[in-house]
Structures are given as structure tokens and as C-alpha cells.
Coordinates of N, CA and C in Angstrom, one line a residue:
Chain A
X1464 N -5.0 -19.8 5.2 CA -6.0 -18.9 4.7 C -5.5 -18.2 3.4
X1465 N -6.2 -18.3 1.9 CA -6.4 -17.9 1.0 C -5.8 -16.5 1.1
X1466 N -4.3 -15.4 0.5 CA -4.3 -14.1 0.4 C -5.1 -13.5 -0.6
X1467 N -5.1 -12.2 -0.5 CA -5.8 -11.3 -1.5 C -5.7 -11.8 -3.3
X1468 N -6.4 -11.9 -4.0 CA -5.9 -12.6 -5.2 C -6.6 -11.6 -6.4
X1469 N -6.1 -11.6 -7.1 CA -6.0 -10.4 -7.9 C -6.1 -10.7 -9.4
X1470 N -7.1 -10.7 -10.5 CA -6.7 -11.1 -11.5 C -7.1 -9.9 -12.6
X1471 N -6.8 -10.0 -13.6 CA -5.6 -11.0 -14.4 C -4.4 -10.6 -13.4
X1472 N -3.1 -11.1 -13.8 CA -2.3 -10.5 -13.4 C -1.5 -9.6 -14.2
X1473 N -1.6 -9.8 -15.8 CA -0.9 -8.7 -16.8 C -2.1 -8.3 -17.9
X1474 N -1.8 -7.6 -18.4 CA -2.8 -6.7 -19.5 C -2.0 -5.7 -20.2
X1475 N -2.5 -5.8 -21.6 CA -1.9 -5.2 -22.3 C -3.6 -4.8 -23.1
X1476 N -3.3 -3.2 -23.0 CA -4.5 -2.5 -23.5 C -4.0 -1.5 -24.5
X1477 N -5.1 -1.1 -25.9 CA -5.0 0.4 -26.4 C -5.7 1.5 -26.2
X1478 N -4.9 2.6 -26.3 CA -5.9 3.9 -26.0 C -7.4 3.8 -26.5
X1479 N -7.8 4.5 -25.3 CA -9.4 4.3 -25.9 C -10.2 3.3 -25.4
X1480 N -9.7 2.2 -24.9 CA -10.6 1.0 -24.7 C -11.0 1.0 -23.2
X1481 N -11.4 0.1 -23.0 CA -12.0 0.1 -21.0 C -11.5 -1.2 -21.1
X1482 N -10.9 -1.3 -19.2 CA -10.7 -2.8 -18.8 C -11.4 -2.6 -17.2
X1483 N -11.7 -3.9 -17.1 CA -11.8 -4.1 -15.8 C -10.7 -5.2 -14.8
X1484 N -10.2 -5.1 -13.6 CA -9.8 -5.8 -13.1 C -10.4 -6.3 -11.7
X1485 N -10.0 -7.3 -11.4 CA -10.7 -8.3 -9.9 C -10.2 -8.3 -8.7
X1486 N -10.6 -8.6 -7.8 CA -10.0 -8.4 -6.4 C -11.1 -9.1 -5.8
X1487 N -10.3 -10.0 -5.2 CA -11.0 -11.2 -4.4 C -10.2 -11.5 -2.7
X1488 N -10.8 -10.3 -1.4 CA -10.6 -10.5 -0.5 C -10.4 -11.5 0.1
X1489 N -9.2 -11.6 1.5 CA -9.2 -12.6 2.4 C -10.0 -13.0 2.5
X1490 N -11.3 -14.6 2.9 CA -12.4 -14.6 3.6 C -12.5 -14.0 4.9
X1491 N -13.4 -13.3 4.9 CA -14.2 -12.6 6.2 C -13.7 -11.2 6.4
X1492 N -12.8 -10.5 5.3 CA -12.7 -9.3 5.2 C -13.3 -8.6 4.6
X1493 N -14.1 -7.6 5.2 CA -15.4 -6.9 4.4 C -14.4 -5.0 3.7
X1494 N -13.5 -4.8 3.8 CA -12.9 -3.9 3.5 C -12.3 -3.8 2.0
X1495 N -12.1 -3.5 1.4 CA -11.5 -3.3 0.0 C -10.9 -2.3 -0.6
X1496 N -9.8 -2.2 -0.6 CA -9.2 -0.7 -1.1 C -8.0 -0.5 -2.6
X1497 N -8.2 0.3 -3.0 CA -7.5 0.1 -4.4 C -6.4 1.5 -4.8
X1498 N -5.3 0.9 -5.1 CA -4.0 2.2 -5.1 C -3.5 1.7 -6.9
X1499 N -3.0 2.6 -7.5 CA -2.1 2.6 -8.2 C -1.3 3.3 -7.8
X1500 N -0.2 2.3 -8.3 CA 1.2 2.5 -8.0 C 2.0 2.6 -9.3
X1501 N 2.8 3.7 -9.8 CA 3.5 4.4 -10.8 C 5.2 4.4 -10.3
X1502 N 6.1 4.6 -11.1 CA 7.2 4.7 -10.6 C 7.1 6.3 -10.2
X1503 N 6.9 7.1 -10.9 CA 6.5 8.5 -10.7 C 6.1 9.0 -9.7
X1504 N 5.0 8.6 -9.2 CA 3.6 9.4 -8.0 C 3.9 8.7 -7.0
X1505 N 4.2 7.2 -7.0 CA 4.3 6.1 -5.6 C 2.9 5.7 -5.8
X1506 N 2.7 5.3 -4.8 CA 1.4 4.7 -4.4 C 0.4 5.4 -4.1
X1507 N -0.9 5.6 -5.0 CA -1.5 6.8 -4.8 C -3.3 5.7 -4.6
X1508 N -4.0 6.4 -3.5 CA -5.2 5.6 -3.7 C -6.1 6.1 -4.1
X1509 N -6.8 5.1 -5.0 CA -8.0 5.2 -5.7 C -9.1 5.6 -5.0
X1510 N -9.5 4.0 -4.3 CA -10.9 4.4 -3.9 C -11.1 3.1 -2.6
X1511 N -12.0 3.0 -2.0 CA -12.5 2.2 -0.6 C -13.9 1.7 -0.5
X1512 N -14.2 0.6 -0.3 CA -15.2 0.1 -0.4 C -15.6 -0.9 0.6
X1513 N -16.5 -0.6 1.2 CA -17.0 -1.6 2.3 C -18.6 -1.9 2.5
X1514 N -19.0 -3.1 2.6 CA -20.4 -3.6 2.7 C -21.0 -2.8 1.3
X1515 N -20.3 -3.1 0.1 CA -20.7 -2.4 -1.1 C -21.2 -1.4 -1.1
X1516 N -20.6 -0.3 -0.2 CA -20.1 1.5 -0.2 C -18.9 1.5 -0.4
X1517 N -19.0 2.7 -1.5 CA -17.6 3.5 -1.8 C -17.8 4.4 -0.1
X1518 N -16.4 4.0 0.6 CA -16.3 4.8 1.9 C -15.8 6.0 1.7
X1519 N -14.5 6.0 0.7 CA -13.6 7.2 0.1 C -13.2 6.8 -1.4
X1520 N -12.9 8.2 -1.8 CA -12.6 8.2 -3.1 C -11.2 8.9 -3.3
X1521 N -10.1 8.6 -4.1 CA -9.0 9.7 -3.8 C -9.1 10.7 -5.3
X1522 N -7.9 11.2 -5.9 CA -8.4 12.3 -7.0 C -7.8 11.9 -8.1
X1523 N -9.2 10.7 -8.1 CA -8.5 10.4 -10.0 C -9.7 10.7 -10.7
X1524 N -9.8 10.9 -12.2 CA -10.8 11.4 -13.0 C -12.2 10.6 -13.0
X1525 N -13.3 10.9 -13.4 CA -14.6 9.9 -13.0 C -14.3 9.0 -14.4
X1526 N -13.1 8.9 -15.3 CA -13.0 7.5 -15.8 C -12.5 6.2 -15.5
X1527 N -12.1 6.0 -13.8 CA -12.2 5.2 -13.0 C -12.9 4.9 -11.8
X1528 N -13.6 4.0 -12.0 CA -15.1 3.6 -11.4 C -14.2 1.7 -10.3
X1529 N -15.3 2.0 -9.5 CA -15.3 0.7 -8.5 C -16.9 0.0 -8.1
X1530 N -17.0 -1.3 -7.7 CA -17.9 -1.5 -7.1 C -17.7 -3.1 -6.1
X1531 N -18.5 -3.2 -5.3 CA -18.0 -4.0 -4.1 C -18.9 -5.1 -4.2
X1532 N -19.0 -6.1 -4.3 CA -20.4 -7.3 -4.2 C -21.0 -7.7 -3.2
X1533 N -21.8 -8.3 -2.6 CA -22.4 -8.7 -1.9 C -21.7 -9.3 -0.7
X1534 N -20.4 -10.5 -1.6 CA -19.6 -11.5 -0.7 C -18.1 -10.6 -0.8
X1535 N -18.1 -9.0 -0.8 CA -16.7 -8.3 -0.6 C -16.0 -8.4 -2.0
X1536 N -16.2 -9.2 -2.8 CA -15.5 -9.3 -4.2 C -15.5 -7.9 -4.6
X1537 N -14.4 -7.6 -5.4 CA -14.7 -6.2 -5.9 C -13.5 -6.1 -7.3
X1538 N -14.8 -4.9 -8.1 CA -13.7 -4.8 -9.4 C -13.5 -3.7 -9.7
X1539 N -12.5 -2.8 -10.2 CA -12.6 -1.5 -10.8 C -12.5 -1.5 -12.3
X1540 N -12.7 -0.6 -12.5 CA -12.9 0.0 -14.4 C -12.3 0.9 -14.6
X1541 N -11.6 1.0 -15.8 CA -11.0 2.2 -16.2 C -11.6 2.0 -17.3
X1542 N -12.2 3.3 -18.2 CA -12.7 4.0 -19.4 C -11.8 4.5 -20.3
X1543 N -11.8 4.6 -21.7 CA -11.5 5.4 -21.9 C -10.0 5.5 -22.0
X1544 N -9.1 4.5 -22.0 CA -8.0 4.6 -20.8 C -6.8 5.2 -22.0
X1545 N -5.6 5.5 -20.9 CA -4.6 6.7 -21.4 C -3.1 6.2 -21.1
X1546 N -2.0 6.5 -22.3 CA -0.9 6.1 -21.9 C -0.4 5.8 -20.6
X1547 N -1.3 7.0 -19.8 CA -0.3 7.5 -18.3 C -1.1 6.3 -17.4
X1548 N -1.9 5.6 -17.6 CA -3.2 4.7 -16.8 C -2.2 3.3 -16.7
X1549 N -1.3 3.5 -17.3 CA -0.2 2.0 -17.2 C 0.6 2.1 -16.2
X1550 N 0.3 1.2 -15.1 CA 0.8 1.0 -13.8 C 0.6 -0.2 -13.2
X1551 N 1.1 -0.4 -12.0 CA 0.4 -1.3 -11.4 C -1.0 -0.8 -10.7
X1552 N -1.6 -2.0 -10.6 CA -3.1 -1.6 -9.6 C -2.8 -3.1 -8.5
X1553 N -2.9 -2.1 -7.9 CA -3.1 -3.1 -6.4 C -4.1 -2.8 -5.6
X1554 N -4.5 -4.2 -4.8 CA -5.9 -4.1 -3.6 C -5.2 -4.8 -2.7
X1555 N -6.2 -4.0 -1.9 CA -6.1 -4.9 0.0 C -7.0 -4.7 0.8
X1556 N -7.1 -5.5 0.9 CA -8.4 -5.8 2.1 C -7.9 -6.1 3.3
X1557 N -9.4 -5.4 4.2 CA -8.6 -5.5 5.5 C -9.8 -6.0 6.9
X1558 N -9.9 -6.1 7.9 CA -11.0 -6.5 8.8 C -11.5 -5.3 8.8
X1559 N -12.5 -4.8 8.6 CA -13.0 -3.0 8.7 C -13.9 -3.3 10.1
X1560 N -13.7 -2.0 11.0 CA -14.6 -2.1 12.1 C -12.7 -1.9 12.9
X1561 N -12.1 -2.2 12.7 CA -11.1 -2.2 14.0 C -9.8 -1.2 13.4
X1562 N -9.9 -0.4 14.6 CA -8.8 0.9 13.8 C -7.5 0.6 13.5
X1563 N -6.8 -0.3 14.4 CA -5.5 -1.1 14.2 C -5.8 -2.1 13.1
X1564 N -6.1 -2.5 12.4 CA -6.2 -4.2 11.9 C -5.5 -3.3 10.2
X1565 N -4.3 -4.3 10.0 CA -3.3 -4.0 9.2 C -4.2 -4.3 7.9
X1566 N -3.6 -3.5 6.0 CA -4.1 -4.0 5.1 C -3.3 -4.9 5.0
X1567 N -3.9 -5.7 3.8 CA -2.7 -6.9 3.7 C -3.2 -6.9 1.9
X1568 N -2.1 -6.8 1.1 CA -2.3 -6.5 -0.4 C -2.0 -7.8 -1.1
X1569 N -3.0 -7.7 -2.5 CA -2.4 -8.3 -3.6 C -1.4 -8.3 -4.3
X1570 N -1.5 -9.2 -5.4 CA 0.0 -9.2 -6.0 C -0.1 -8.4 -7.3
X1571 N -1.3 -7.7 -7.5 CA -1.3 -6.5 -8.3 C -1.8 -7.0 -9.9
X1572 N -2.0 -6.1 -10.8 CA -2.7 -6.3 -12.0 C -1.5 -5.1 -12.6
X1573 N -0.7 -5.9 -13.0 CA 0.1 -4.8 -14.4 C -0.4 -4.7 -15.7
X1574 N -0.7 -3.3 -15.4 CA -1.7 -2.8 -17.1 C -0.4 -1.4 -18.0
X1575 N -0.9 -2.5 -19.1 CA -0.1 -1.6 -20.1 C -0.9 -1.0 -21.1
X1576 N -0.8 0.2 -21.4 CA -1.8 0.8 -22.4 C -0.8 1.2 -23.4
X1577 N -1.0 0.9 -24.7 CA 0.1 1.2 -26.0 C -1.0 2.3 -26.8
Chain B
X93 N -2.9 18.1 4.4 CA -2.8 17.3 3.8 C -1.6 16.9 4.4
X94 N -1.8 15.2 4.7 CA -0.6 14.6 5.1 C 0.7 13.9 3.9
X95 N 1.4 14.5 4.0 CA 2.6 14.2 3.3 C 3.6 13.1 3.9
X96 N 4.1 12.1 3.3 CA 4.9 10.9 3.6 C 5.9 11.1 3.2
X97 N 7.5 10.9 3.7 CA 9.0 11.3 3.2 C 9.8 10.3 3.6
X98 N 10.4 9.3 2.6 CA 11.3 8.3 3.5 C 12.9 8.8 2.5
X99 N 13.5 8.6 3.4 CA 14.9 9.5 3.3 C 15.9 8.5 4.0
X100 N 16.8 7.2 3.1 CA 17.2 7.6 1.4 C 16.2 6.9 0.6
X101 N 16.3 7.2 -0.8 CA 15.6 6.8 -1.3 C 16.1 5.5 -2.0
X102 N 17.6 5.3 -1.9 CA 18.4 4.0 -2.1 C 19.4 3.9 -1.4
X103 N 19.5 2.8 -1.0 CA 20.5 2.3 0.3 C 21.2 1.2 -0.2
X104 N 22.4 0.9 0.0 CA 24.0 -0.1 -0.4 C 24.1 -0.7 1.1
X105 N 24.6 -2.0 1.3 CA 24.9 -2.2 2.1 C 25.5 -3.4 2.5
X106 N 26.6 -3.9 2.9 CA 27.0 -5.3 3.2 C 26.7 -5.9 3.6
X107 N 26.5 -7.6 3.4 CA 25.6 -8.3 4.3 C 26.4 -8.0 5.8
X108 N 25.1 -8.2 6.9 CA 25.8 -8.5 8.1 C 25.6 -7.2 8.9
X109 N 25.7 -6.1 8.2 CA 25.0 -4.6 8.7 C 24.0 -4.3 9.3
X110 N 23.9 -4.0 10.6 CA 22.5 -3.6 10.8 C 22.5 -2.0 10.1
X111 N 21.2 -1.7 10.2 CA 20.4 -0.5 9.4 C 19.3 -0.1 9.8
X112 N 19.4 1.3 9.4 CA 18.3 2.1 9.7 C 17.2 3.0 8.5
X113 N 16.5 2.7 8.2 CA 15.4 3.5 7.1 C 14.4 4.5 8.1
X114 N 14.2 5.5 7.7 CA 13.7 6.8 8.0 C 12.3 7.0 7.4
X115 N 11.2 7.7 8.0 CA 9.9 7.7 7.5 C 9.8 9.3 8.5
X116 N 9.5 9.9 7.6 CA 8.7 11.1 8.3 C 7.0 11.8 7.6
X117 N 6.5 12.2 8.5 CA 5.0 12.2 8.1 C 4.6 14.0 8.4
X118 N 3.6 14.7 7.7 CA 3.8 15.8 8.0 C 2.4 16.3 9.5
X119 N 1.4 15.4 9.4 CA 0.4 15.9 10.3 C 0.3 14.4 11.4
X120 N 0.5 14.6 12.6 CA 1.0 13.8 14.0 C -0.8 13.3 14.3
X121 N -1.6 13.6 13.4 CA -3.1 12.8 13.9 C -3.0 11.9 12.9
X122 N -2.6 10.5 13.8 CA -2.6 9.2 12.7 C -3.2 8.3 13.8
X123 N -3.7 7.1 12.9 CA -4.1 6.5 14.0 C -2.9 5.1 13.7
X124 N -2.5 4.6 12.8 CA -1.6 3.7 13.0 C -0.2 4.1 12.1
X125 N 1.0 3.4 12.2 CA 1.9 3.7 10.6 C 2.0 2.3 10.6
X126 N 2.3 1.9 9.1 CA 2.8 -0.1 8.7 C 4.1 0.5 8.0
X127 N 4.8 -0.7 8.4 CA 5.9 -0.9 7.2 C 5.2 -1.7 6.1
X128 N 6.2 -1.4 5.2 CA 5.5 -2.8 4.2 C 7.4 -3.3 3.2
X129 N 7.1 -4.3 2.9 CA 7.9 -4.5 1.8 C 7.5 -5.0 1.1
X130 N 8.2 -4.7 -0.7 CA 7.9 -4.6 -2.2 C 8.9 -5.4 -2.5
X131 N 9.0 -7.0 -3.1 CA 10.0 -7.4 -3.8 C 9.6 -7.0 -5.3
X132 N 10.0 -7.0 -6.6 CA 10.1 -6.4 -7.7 C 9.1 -7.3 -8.3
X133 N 7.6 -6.3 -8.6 CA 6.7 -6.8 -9.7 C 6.2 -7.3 -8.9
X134 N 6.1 -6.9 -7.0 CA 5.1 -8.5 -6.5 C 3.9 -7.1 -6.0
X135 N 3.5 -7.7 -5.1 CA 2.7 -6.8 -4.1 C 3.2 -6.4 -3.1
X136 N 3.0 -5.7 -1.8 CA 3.6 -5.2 -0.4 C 2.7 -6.1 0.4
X137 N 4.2 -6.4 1.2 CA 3.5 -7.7 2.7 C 3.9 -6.6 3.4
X138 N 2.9 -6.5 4.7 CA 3.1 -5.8 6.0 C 3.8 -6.5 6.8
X139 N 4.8 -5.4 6.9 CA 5.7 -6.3 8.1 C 5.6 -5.7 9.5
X140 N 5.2 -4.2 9.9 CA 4.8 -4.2 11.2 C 4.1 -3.0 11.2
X141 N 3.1 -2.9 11.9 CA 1.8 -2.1 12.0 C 1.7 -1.6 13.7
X142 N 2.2 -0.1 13.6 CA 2.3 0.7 15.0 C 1.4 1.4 15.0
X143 N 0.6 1.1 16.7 CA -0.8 2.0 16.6 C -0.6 3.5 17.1
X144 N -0.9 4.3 17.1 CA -0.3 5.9 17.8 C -0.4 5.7 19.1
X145 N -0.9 4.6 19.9 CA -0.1 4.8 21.2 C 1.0 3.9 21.9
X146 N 1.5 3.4 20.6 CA 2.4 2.9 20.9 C 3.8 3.5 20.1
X147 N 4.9 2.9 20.8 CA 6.5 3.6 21.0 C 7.0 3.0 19.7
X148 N 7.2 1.3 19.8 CA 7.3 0.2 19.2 C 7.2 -0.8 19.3
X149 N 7.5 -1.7 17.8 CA 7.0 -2.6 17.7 C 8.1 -3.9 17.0
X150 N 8.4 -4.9 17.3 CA 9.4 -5.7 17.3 C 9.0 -7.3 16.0
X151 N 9.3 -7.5 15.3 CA 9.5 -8.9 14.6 C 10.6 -9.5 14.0
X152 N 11.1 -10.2 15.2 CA 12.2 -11.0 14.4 C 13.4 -9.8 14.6
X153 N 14.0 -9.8 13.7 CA 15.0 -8.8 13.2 C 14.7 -7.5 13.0
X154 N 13.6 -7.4 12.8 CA 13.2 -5.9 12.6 C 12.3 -5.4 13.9
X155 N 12.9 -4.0 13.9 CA 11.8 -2.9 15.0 C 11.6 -1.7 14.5
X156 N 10.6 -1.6 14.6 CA 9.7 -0.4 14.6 C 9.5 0.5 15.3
X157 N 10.2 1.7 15.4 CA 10.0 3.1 16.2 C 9.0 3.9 16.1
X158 N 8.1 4.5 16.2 CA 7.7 5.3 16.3 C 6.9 6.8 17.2
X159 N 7.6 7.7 17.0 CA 7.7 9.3 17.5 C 6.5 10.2 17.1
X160 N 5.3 10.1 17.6 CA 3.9 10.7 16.6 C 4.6 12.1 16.8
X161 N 4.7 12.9 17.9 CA 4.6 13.9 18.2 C 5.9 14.9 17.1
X162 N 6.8 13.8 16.9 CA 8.0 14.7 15.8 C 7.7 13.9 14.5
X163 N 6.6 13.4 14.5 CA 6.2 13.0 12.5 C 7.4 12.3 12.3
X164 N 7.7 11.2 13.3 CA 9.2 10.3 12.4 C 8.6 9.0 13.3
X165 N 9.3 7.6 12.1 CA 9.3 6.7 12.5 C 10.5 6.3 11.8
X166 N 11.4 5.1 12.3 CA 12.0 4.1 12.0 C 12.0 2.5 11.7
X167 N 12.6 2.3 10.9 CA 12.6 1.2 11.0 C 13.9 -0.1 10.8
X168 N 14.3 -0.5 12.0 CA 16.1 -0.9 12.0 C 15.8 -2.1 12.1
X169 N 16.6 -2.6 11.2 CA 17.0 -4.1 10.6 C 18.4 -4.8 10.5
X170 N 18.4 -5.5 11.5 CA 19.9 -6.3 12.1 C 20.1 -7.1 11.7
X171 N 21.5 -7.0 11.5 CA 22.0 -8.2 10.8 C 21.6 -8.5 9.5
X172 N 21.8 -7.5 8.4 CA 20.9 -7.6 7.0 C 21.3 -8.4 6.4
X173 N 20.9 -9.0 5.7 CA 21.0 -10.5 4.6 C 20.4 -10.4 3.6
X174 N 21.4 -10.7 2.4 CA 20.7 -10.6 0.8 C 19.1 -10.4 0.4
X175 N 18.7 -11.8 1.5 CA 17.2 -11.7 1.2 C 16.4 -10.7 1.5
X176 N 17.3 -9.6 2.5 CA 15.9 -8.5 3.1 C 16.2 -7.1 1.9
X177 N 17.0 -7.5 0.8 CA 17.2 -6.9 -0.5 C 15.4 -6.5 -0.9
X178 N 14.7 -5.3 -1.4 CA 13.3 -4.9 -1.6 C 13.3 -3.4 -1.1
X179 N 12.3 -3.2 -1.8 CA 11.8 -1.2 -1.3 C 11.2 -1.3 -0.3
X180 N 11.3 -0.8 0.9 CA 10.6 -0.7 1.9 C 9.4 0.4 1.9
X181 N 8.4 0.6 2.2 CA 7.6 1.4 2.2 C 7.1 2.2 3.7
X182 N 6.8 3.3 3.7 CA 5.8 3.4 5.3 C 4.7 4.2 5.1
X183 N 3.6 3.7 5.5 CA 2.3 4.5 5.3 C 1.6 5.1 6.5
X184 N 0.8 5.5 6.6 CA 0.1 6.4 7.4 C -1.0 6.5 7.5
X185 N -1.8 5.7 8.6 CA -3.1 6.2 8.4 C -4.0 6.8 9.1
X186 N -4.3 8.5 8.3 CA -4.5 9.4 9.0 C -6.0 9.7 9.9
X187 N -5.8 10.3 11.0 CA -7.0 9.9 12.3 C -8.0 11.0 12.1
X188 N -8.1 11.8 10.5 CA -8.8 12.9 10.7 C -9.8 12.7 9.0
X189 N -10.0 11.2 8.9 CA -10.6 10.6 7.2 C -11.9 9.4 7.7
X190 N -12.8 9.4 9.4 CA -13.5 9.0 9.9 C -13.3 7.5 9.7
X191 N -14.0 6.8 8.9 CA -13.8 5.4 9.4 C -12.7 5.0 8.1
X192 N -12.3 5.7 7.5 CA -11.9 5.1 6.2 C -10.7 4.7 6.7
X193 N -10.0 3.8 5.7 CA -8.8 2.8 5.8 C -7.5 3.1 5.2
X194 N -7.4 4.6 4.3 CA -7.0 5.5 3.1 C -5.8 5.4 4.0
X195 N -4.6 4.8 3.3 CA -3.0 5.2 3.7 C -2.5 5.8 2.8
X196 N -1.7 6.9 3.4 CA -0.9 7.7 2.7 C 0.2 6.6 3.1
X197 N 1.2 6.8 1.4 CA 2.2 6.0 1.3 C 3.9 7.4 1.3
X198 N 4.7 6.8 1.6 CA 6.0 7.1 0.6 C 6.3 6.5 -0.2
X199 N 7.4 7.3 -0.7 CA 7.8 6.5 -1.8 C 8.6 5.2 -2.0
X200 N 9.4 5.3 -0.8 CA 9.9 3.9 -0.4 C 11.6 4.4 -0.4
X201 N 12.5 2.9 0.3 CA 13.8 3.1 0.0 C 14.3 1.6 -0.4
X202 N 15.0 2.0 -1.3 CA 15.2 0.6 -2.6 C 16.4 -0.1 -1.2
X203 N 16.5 -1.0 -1.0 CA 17.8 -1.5 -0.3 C 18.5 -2.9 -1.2
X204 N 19.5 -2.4 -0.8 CA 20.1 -3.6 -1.4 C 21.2 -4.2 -0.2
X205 N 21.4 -5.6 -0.5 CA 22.4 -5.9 0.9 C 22.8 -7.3 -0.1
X206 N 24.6 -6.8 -0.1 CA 25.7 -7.5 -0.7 C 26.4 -8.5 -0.1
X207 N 25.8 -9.9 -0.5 CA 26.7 -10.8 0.0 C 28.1 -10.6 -0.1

């Protein structure tokens, strides 16, 4: 079985500009969740998505947006973006419906903003 | 607000060592904790996932402790070998955020293990 797959895997951005990145769940995991990870803060989460609902949101600015597809695919956007926005981004999807069922992550999208 | 604390934040150690990494959590309504490990630049693989009613949890070489009622978990790894070299992480996912999947992370503890 296919793991979580993540693209691009690098990016190199300038202030000011918008990117989007991909996230393409396990098959048959309807769950989607998205963290940046900083050497700074750790792993801090974004946002949660399931049967294309944002479930939760954590406390980043509304110039980071998400949305979920039909078949669980899902991509986030950053606006606008800012030195500090250079991190990893990672997702993981998980079985949703069962309160034990572990996430299981990608291999992340390293974005660099100059 | 639940706060995550893994204490050290970097660990030395000879091959051949068993060891112990520390996780402490500040609010005891969780419904599961994962370990995970980070090799450098990759993603985090879960390595074991304890539900709150459970004590622990066993794979391979590694076990999983966990104490809801004193906000600590462990996690002891025998017989360490170069390869289990990576940041360990432990997250939390709290039982009072309804259906959501939202883990509170720490920050991890870097290990290293010296052939």
C-alpha cells in the first residue's frame, strides 16, 4: 500500500508570492491533517480535514488556507508568504471514524522563502 | 491547553545501551499518545500508538509506557544500535477537541547511538 505522498518535495519562494502544496492520502483514508514543523515552535498544526470539511483549525493567520477533494486529496496555500513561512509542511492521513487509528505522515514539502 | 515536554532534549549514547526517553503531557484527558521517529529531512513514522486505557505497548525492541493519571509516558529502547540514531517525538491526542485528530506534539529528543 501506497504511503502518504507529498509533492513537490522542495520549493524555493519570494516574499510576497503564494504557493500551493499536495497531499495525496493512503487509499481509503478519508482524514487529512497538516503541521508545520520549524526548528523553533516543533510541530505546530495547521488545519484538519475530512469528507472535504475543515474539522479544526489551529492559530495560524487566514493567509493559510486548505481544502479536501472529493477522493481525500488535499492541498494547502500559503498567500502572501513571509520569511518566517519557511519550514517543513507535513501531512497525514489517517482512518477517521476510529479514535485509536494512528496518523501516519508524509515526507514533507520543504519551503524556502528568500 | 495541553502542553507536551520531552526531557532530554539530546541524548549520547553507546551502541549496545538500553535507554530511556521521557514525554510528559500537562492535561491526563487524552484519548491516545504515538511515538514517532524523524530521520533528518524525512517525515515521522509511528512507531507505537497507546490508547488511554492502556498501560503499554511493545514492538520489537521498543516499549511504550504509559501513566495518564501522572501526564508521563516512556519510551525504552534496548539494546540501541546506530540505526535507531533520529529525534524521537511523542504526541497527544487530546479527548476534549470532539472528533478531531489534532496532536499536540513535543519537541522531540535528538539521540544519537555510537558504534
Amino acid at each position: 500500500k501506497a504511503g502518504v505522498t507529498q509533492t513537490p518535495r522542495y520549493l524555493i519562494k519570494t516574499r510576497g508570492q503564494q504557493v500551493t502544496l499536495s497531499c495525496s492520502p493512503i487509499s481509503g483514508h478519508r482524514s487529512v491533517s497538516w503541521y508545520q514543523q520549524t526548528p523553533g515552535q516543533g510541530l505546530q498544526f495547521l488545519f484538519e480535514y475530512f469528507s472535504e470539511t475543515q474539522r479544526n483549525k489551529g492559530n495560524f493567520p487566514g493567509r493559510f488556507s486548505g481544502r479536501q477533494f472529493s477522493n481525500s486529496r488535499s492541498e494547502m496555500n500559503v498567500s502572501t508568504l513571509e520569511l518566517g513561512d519557511s519550514a517543513l509542511y507535513l501531512c497525514a492521513s489517517s482512518l477517521s471514524g476510529v479514535h485509536n487509528s494512528p496518523l501516519h505522515f508524509g515526507n514533507g514539502t520543504r519551503l524556502t522563502v528568500t | 491547553k495541553q502542553e507536551v515536554t520531552q526531557i532530554p532534549a539530546a541524548l549520547s549514547v553507546p551502541e549496545g545501551e538500553n535507554l530511556v526517553l521521557n514525554c510528559s503531557f500537562t492535561d491526563s484527558a487524552i484519548y491516545n499518545l504515538q511515538w514517532f521517529r524523524q530521520d533528518p529531512g524525512k517525515g515521522l513514522t509511528s512507531l507505537l500508538l497507546i490508547q488511554s486505557s492502556q498501560r503499554e505497548q511493545t514492538s520489537g525492541r521498543l516499549n511504550a509506557s504509559l501513566d495518564k493519571s501522572s501526564g508521563r509516558s516512556t519510551l525504552y529502547i534496548a539494546a540501541s544500535q546506530p540505526g535507531d540514531s533520529a529525534t524521537y517525538l511523542c504526541a497527544v491526542r487530546p479527548g476534549t477537541q470532539g472528533g478531531s485528530e489534532k496532536l499536540v506534539f513535543g519537541k522531540g529528543t535528538k539521540l544519537t547511538v555510537n558504534p
